[in-house]
XYZ file of N, CA and C in Angstrom:
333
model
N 120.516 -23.520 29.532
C 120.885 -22.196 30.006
C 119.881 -21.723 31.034
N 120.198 -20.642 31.838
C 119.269 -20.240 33.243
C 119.576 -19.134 32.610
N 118.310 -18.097 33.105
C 118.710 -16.900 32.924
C 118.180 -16.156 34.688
N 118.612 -15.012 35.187
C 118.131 -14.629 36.148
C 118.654 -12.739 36.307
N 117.762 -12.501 36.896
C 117.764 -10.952 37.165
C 118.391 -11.091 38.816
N 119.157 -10.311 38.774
C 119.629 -9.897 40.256
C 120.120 -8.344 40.459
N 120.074 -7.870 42.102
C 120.443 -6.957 42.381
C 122.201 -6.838 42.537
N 122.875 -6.322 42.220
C 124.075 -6.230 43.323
C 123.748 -4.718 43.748
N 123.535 -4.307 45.161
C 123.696 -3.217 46.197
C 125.700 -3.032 46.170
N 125.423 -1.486 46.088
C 126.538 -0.788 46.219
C 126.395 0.544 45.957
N 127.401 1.447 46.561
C 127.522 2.721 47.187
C 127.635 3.409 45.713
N 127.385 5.179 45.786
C 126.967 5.685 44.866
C 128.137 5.795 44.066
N 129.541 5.595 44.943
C 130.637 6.186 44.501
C 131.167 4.807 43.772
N 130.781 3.272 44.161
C 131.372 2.185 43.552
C 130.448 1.647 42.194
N 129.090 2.671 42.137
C 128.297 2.099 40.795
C 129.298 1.945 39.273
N 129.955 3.267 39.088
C 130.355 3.336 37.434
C 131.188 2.349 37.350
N 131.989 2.516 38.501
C 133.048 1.236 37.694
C 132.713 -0.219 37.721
N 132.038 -0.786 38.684
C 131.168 -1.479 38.582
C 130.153 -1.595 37.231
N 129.304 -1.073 36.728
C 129.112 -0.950 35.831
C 129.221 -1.269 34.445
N 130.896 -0.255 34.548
C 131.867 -0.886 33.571
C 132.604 -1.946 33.695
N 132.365 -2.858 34.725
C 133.348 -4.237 34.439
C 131.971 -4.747 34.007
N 130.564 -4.634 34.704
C 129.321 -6.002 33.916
C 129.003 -5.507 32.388
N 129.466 -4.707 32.356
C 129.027 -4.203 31.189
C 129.873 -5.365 29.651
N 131.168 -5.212 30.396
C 132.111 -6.346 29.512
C 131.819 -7.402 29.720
N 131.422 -8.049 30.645
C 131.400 -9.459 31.593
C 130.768 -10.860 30.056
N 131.370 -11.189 30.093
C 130.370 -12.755 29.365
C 129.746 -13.140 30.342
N 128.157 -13.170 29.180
C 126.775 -13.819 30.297
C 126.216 -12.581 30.926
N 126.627 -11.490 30.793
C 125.821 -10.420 31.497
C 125.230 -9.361 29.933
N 123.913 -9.853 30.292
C 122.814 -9.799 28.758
C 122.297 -7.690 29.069
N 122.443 -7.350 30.509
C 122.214 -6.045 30.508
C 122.283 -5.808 32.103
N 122.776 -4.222 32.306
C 123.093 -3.772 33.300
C 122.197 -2.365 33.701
N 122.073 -2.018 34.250
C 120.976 -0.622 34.654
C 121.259 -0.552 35.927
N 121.265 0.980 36.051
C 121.535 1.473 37.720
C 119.915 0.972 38.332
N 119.783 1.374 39.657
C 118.878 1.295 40.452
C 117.832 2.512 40.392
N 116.595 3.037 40.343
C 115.988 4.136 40.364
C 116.509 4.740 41.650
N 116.421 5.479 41.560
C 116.842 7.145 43.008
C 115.764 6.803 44.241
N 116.948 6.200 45.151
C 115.890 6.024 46.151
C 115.362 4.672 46.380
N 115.800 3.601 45.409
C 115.351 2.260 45.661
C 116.050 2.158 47.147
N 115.274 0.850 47.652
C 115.471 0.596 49.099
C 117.606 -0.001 48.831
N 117.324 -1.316 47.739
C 118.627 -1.825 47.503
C 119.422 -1.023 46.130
N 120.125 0.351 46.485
C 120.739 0.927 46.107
C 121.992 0.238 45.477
N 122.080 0.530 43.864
C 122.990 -0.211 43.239
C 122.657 -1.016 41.764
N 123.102 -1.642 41.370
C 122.811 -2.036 39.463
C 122.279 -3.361 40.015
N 121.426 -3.237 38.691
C 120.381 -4.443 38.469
C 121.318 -5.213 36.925
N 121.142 -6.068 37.264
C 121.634 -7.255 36.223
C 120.660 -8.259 36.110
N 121.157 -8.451 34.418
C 120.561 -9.947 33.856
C 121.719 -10.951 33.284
N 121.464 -11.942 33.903
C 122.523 -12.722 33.709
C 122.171 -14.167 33.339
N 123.123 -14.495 31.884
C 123.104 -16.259 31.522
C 124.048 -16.857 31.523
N 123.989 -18.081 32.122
C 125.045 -18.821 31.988
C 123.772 -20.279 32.126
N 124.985 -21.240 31.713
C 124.959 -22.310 31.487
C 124.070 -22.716 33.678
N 123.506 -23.606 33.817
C 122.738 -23.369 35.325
C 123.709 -24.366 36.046
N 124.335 -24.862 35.793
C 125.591 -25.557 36.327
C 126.451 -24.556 36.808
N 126.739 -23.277 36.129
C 127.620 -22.368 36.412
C 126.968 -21.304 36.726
N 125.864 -20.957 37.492
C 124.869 -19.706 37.307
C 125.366 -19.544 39.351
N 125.201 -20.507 40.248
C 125.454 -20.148 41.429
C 127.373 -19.476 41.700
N 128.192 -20.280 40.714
C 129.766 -19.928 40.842
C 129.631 -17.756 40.353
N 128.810 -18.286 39.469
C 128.944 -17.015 38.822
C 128.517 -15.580 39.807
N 127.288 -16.028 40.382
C 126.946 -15.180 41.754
C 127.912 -15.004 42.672
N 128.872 -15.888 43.083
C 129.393 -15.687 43.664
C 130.961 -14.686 43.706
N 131.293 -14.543 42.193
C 131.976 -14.261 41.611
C 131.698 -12.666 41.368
N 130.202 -12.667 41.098
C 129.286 -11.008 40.985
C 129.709 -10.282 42.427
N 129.140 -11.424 43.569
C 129.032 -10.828 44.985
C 130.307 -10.522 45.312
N 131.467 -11.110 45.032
C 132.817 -10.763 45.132
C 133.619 -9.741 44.560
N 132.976 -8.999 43.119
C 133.613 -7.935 43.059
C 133.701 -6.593 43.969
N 134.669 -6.044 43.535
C 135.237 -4.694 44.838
C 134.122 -3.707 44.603
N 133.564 -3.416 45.687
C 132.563 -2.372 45.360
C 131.532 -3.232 45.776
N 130.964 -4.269 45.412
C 129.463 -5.081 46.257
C 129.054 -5.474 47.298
N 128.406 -4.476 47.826
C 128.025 -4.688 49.454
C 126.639 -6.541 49.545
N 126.494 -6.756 48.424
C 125.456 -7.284 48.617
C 125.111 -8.128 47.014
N 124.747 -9.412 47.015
C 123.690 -9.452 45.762
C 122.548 -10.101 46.471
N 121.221 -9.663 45.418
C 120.131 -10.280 45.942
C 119.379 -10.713 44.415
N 119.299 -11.998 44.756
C 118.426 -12.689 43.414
C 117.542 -11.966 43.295
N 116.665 -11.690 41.918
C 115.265 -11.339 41.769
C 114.237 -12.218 41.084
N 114.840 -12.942 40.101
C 114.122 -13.837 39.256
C 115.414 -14.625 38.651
N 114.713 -16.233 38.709
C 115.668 -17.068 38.235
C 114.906 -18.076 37.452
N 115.179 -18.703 36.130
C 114.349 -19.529 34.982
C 115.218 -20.604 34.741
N 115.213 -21.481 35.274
C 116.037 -22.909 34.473
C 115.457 -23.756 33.613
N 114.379 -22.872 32.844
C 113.495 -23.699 32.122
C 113.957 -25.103 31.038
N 115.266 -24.298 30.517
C 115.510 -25.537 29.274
C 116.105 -26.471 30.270
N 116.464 -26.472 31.488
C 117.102 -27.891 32.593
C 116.192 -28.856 33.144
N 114.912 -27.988 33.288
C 114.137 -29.062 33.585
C 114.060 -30.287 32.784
N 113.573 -31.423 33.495
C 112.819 -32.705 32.988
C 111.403 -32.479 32.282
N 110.573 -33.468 31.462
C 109.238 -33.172 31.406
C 108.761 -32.879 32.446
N 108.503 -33.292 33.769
C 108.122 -33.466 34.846
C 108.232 -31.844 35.427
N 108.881 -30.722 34.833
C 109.325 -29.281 35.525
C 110.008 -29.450 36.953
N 111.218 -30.850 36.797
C 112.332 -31.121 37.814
C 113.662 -30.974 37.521
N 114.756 -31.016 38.304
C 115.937 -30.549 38.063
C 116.793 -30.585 39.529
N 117.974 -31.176 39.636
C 118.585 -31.131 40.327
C 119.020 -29.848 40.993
N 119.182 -29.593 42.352
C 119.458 -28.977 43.007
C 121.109 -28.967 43.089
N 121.522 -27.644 43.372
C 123.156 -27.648 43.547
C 123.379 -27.713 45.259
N 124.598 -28.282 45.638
C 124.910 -28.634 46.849
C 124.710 -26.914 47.702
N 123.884 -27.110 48.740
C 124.378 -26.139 49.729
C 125.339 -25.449 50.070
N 125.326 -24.377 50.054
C 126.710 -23.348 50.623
C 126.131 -22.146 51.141
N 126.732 -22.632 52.720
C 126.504 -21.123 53.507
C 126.585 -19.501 52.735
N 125.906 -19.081 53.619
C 125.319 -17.272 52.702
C 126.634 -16.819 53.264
N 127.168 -15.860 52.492
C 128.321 -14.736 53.269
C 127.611 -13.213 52.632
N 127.495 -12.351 54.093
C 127.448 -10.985 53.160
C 128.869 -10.051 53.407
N 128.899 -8.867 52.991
C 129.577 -8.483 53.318
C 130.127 -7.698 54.220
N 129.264 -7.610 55.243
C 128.821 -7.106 56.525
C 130.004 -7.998 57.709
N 129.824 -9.132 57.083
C 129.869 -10.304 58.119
C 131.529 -10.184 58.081
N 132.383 -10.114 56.605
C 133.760 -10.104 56.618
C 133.920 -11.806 55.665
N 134.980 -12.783 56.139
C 134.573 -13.575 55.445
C 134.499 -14.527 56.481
N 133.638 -14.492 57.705
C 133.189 -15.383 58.416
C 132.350 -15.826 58.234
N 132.509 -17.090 57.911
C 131.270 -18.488 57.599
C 130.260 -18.701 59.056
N 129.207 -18.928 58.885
C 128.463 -19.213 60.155
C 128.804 -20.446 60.268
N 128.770 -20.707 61.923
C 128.673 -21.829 62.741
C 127.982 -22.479 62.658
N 128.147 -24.038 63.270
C 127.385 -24.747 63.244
C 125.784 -24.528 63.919
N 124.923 -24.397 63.151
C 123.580 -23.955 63.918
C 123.221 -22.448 63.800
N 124.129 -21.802 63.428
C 124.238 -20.170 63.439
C 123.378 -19.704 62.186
N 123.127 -18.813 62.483
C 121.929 -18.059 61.099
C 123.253 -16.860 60.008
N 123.410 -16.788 59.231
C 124.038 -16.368 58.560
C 123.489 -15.040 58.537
């Protein structure tokens, strides 16, 4: 299992209901608004899943209606590691925010 803290950023008016869907969510261990005035305005989450399924799952967070944004804060794949504190990496996939729409960057392009 991985566990990791992340931001999702979103507007004052899309927090509650938001909220109330992580609040139900399997794998989402706790939810809390943002303090008044944080720079990334919006709920803080802790989230577990299995670390095979921990990047689908972000993506799935960043996709609900209402999320301008997620931003990792802390991520632990401790029980995946090897003795060695190694572990496979998951395949690359371009960043999308939601700024952008759902245009993928170009070849060479900075996301």
């Amino acid at each position: 299992m991985a566990i990791a803290g992340i931001i999702l950023s979103a507007s004052a008016g899309a927090r509650a209901g938001l909220e109330a869907v992580l609040s139900g969510r399997a794998g989402i261990l706790d939810v809390r608004r943002t303090p008044e005035g944080a720079e990334n305005g919006g709920l803080v989450a802790v989230v577990e899943q299995p670390s095979a399924a921990l990047q689908t799952e972000f993506k799935a967070l960043r996709d609900l209606p209402g999320v301008d944004d997620l931003h990792l804060v802390f991520a632990d794949y401790g029980d995946d590691m090897d003795n060695q504190g190694h572990m496979a990496c998951p395949a690359h996939e371009p960043r999308r925010c939601a700024s952008d729409g759902d245009a993928a960057p170009k070849n060479g392009e900075r996301a």
